[in-house]
Short mmCIF file of C-alpha atoms and ligand atoms in Angstrom, two decimals:
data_model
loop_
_atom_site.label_atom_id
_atom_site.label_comp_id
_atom_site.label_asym_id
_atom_site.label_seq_id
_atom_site.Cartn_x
_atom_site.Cartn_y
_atom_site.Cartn_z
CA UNK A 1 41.30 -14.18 2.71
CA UNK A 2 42.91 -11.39 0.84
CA UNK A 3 42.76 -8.19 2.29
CA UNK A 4 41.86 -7.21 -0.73
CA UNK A 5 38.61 -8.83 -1.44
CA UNK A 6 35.89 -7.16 -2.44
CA UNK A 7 33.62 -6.44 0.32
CA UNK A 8 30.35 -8.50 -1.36
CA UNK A 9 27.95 -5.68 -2.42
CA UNK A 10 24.05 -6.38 -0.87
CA UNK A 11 22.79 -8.73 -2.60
CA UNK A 12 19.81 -7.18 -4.23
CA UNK A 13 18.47 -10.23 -6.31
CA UNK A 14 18.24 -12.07 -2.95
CA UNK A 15 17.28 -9.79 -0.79
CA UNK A 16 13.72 -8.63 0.18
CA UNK A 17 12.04 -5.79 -1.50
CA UNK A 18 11.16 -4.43 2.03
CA UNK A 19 12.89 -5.46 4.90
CA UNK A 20 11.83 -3.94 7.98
CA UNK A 21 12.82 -5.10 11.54
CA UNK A 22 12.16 -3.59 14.89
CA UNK A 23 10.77 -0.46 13.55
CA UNK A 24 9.80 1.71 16.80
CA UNK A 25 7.51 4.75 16.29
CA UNK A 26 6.55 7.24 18.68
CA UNK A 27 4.26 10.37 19.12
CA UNK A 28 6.08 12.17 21.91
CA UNK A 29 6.45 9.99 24.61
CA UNK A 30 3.36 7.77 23.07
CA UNK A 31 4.87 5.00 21.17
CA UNK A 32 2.55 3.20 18.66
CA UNK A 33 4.47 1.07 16.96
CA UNK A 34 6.93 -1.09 19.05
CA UNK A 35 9.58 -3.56 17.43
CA UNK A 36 7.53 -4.25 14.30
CA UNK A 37 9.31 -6.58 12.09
CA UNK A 38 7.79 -7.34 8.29
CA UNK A 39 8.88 -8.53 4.91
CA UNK A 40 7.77 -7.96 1.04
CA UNK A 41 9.04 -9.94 -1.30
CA UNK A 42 8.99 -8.82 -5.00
CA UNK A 43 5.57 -9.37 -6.61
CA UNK A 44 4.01 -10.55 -3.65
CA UNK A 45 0.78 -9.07 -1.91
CA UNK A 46 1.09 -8.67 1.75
CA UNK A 47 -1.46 -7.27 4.18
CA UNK A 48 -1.08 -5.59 7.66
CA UNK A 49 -4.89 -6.10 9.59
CA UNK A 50 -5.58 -4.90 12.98
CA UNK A 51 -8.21 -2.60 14.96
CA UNK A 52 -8.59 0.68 14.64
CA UNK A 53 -5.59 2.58 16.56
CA UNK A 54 -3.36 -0.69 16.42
CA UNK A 55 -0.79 1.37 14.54
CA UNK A 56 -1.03 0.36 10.74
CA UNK A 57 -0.96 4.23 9.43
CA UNK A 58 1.67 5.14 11.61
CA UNK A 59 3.88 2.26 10.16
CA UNK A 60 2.93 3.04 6.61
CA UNK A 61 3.92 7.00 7.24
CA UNK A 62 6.98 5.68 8.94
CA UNK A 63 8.04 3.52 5.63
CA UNK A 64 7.41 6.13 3.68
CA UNK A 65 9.42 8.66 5.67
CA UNK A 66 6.54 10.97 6.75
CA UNK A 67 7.43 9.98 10.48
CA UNK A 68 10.88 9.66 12.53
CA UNK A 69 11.69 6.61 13.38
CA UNK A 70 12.55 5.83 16.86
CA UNK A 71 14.50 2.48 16.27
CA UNK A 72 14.74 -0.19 14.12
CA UNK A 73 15.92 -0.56 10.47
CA UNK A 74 13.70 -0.01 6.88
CA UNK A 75 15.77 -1.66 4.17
CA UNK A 76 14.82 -1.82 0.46
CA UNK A 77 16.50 -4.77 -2.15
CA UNK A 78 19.17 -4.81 0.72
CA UNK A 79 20.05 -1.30 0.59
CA UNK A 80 18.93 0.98 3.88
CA UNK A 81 16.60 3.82 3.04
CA UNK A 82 18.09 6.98 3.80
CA UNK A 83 16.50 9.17 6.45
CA UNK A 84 16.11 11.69 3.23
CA UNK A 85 11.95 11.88 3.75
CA UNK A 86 9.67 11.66 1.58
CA UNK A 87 10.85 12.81 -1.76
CA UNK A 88 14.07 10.66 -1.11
CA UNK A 89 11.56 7.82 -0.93
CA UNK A 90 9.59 8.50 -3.79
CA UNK A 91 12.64 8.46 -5.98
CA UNK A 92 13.80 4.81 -4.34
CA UNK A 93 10.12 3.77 -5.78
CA UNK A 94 7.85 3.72 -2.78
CA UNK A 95 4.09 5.11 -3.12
CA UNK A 96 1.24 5.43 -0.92
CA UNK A 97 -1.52 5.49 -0.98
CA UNK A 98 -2.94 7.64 2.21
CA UNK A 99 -6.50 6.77 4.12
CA UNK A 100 -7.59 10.51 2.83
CA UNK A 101 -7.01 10.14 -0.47
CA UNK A 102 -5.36 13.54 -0.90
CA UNK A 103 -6.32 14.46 -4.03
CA UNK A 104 -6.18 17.93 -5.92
CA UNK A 105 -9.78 18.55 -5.74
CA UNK A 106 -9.92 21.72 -8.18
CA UNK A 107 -7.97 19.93 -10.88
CA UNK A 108 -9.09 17.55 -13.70
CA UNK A 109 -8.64 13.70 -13.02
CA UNK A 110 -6.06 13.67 -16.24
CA UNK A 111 -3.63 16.51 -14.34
CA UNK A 112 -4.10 14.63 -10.86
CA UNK A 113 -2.68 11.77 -12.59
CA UNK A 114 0.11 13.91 -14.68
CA UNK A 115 1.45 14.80 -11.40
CA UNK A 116 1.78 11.22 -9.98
CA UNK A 117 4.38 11.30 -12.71
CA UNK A 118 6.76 13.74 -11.71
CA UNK A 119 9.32 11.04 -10.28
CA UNK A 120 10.15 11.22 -14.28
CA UNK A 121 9.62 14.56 -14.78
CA UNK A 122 13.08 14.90 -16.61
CA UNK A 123 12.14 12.25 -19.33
CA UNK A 124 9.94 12.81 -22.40
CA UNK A 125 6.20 13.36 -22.36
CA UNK A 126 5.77 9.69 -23.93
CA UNK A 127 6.48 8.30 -20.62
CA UNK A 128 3.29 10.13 -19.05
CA UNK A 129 1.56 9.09 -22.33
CA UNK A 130 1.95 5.89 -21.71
CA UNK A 131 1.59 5.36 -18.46
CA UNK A 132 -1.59 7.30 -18.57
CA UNK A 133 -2.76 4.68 -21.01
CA UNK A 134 -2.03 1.83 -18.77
CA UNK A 135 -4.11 3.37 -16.06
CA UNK A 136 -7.28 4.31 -18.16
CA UNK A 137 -7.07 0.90 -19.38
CA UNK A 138 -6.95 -0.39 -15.55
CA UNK A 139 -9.79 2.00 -14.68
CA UNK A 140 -11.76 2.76 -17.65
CA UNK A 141 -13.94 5.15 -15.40
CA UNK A 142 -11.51 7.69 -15.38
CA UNK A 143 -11.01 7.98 -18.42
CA UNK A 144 -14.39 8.60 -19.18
CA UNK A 145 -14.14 11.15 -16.64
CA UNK A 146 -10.61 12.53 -17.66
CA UNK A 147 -11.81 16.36 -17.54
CA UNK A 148 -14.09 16.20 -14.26
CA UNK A 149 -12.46 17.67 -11.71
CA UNK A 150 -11.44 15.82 -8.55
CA UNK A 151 -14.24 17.23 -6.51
CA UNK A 152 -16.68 15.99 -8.21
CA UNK A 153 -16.05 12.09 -7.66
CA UNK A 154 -17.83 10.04 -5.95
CA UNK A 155 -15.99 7.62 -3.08
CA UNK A 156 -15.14 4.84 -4.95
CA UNK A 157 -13.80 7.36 -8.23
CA UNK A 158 -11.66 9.17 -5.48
CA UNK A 159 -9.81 5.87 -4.61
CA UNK A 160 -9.66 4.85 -7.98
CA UNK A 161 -7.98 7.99 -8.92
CA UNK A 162 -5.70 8.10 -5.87
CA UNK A 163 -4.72 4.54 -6.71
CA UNK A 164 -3.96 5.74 -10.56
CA UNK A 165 -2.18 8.77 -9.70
CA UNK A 166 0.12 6.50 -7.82
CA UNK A 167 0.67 3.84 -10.20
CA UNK A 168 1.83 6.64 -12.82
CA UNK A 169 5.17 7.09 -10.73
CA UNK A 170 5.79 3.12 -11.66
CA UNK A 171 6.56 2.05 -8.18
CA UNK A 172 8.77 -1.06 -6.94
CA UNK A 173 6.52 -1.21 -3.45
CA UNK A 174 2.96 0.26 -3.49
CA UNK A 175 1.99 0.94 -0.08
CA UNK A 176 -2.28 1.20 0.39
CA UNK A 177 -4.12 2.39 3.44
CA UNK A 178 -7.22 0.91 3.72
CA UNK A 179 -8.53 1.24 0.27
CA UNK A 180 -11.73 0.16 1.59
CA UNK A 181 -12.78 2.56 3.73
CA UNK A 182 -15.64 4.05 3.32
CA UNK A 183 -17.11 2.53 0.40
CA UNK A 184 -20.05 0.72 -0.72
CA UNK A 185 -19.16 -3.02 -0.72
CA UNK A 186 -19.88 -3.18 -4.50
CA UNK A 187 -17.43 -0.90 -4.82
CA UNK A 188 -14.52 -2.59 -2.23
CA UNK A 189 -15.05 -5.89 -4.89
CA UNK A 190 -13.90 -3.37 -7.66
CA UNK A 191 -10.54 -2.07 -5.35
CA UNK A 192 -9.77 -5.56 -4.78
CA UNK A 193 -10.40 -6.90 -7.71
CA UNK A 194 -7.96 -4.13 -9.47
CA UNK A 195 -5.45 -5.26 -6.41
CA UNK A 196 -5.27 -8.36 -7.89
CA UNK A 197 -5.12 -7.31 -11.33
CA UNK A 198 -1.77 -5.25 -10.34
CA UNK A 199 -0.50 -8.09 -8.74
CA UNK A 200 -0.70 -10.13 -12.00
CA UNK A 201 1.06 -7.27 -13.79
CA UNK A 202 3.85 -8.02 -11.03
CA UNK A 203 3.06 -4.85 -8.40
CA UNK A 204 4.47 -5.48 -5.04
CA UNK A 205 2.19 -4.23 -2.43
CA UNK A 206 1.89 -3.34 0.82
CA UNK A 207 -1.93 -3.85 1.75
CA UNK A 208 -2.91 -2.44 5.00
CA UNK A 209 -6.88 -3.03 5.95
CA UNK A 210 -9.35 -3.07 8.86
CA UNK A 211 -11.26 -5.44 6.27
CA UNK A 212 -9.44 -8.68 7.69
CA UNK A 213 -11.63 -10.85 5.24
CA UNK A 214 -11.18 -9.47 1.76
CA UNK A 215 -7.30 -8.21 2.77
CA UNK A 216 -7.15 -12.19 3.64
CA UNK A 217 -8.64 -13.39 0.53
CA UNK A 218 -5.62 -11.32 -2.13
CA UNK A 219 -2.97 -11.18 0.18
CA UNK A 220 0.23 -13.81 -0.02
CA UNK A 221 1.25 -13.29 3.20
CA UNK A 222 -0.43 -11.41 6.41
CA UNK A 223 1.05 -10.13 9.56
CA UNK A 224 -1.60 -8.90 12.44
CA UNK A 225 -0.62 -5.85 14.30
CA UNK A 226 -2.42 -5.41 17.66
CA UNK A 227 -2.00 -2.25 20.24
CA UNK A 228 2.00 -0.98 17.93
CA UNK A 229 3.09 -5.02 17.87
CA UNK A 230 3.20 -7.67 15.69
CA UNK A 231 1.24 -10.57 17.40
CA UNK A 232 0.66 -12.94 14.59
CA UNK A 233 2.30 -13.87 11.02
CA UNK A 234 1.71 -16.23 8.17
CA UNK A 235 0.22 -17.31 4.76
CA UNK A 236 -2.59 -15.27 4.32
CA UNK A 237 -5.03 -18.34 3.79
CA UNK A 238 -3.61 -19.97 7.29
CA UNK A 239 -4.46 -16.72 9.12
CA UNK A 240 -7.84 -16.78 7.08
CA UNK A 241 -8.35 -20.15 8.85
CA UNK A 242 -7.59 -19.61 12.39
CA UNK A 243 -9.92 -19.30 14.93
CA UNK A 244 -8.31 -16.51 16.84
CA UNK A 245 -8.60 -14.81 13.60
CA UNK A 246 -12.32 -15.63 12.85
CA UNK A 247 -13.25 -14.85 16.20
CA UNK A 248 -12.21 -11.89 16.81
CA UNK A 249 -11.22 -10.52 13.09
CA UNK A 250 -13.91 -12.56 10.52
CA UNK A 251 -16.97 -12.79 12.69
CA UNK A 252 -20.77 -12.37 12.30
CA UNK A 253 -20.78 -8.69 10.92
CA UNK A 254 -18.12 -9.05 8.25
CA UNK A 255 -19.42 -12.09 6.98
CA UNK A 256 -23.23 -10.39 6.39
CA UNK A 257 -21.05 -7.42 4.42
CA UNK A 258 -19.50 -10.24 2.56
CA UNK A 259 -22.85 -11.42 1.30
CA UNK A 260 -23.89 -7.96 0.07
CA UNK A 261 -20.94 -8.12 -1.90
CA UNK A 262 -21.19 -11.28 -3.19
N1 ADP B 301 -0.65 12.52 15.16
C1 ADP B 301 -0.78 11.74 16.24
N2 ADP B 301 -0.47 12.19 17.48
C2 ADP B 301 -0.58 11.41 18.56
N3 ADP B 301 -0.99 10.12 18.53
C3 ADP B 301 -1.33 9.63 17.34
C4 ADP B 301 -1.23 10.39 16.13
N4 ADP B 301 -1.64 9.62 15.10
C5 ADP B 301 -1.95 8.42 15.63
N5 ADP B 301 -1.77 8.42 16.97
C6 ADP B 301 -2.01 7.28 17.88
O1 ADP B 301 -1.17 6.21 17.49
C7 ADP B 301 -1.87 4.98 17.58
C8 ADP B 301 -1.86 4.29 16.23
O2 ADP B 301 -2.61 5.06 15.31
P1 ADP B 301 -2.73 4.68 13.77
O3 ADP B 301 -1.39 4.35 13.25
O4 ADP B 301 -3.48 5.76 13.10
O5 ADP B 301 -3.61 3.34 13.85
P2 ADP B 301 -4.44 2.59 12.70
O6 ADP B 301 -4.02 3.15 11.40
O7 ADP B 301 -4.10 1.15 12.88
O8 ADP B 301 -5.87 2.85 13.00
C9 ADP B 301 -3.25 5.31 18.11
O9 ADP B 301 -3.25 5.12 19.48
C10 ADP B 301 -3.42 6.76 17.75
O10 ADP B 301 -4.27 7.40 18.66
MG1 MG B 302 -5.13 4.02 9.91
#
């Protein structure tokens, strides 16, 4: 071969959206996430389930560069992310969605959504305008409720609205943890049911849930993390179907919620 040959570029129409492998995290000398290895295509859905504790947040702050990594490599349409932080990760198009929410509770629902904008802060208004559109036609709620302020939302409006604000920055990967918590099972059929919705539109997401059934049910692909590890992987309807799973992840309880919802 020449010397001269090009050395071949990563192949980013190949390559994974996310590629992580071996990510180690640690708290001090705790580590809670040991050697996890996951993948995200484009336009796929893919779920993380596991108990409480087992280390699902602390690999979603990790991706999105909230938390050191110890070891192990986070890779995006073949290209590593850069240990820039957050704002470094925001501009390569990740978003998450955080367990709390944060929203700006003293500001309108319209200006908390503005300000999921402000990766494109350089370009024209139109681009808000229209992607403020897009997301009062996803969730018509809030745009009945475009002046309320933030505060004043009930659960399921909060989620919506943290979900919104996060689609206005027109992510590649967009990472949610556990979009269910907390709310009324009427309203966890709405979140999923608008997951799915953004997965027709072509949203790649990261889905991260204690709520193995319905996470199972929209997800492509599922990986079960257990104690910082990755213990089991696969098609999310083969997980869905195996008895380790139903025993100890779809049993009695979450099959009565299902009902309610149904
Ligand atoms: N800020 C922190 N300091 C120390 N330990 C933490 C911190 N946050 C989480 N942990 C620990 O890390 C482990 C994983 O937590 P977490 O990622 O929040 O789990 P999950 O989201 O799956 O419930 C748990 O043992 C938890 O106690
Ligand atoms: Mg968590």
């Amino acid at each position: 071969m020449s010397e001269h040959a090009p050395t071949p570029a990563p192949n980013a129409a190949t390559a994974p959206l996310l590629e992580v492998q071996n990510l180690s995290v640690a708290y001090g000398k705790i580590e809670a996430l040991t050697q996890a290895s996951l993948t995200v295509q484009a336009g796929e859905i893919v779920t993380v389930i596991g108990p409480n504790g087992a280390g699902k947040s602390t690999l979603l702050a990790a991706l999105m560069g909230v938390l050191p990594a110890r070891q192990g490599r986070i890779q995006l349409q073949g290209e590593a992310l850069s240990d820039g932080g957050v704002n470094a990760r925001v501009a390569r198009g990740l978003a998450l969605v955080p367990e709390t929410r944060a929203l700006f509770a003293s500001m309108s629902v319209e200006d908390n959504l503005r300000l999921g904008a402000f990766r494109f802060r350089r370009e024209a208004g139109s681009h808000h305008q229209h992607a403020l559109q897009e997301v009062f036609e996803l969730f018509p709620r809030l745009q009945e409720r475009r002046s309320q302020l933030a505060a004043t939302l009930s659960g399921g409006e909060r989620q919506m609205l943290a979900l919104g604000r996060a689609l206005m920055g027109r992510p590649r990967l967009l990472m949610l943890d556990e979009p269910s918590l907390g709310l009324a099972p009427l309203i966890v059929r709405d979140i999923f049911r608008i997951i799915e919705q953004l997965r027709r539109q072509g949203v790649s997401i990261l889905l991260v849930e204690q709520n193995a059934r319905a996470a199972l049910k929209v997800a492509d692909r599922a990986y079960v993390l257990e104690l910082g590890r990755v213990v089991m992987q696969g098609p999310a309807a083969e997980l869905a179907d195996d008895p380790r799973i139903v025993e100890t992840y779809l049993g009695l309880h979450s099959r009565h919620q299902d009902k309610l919802a149904a």
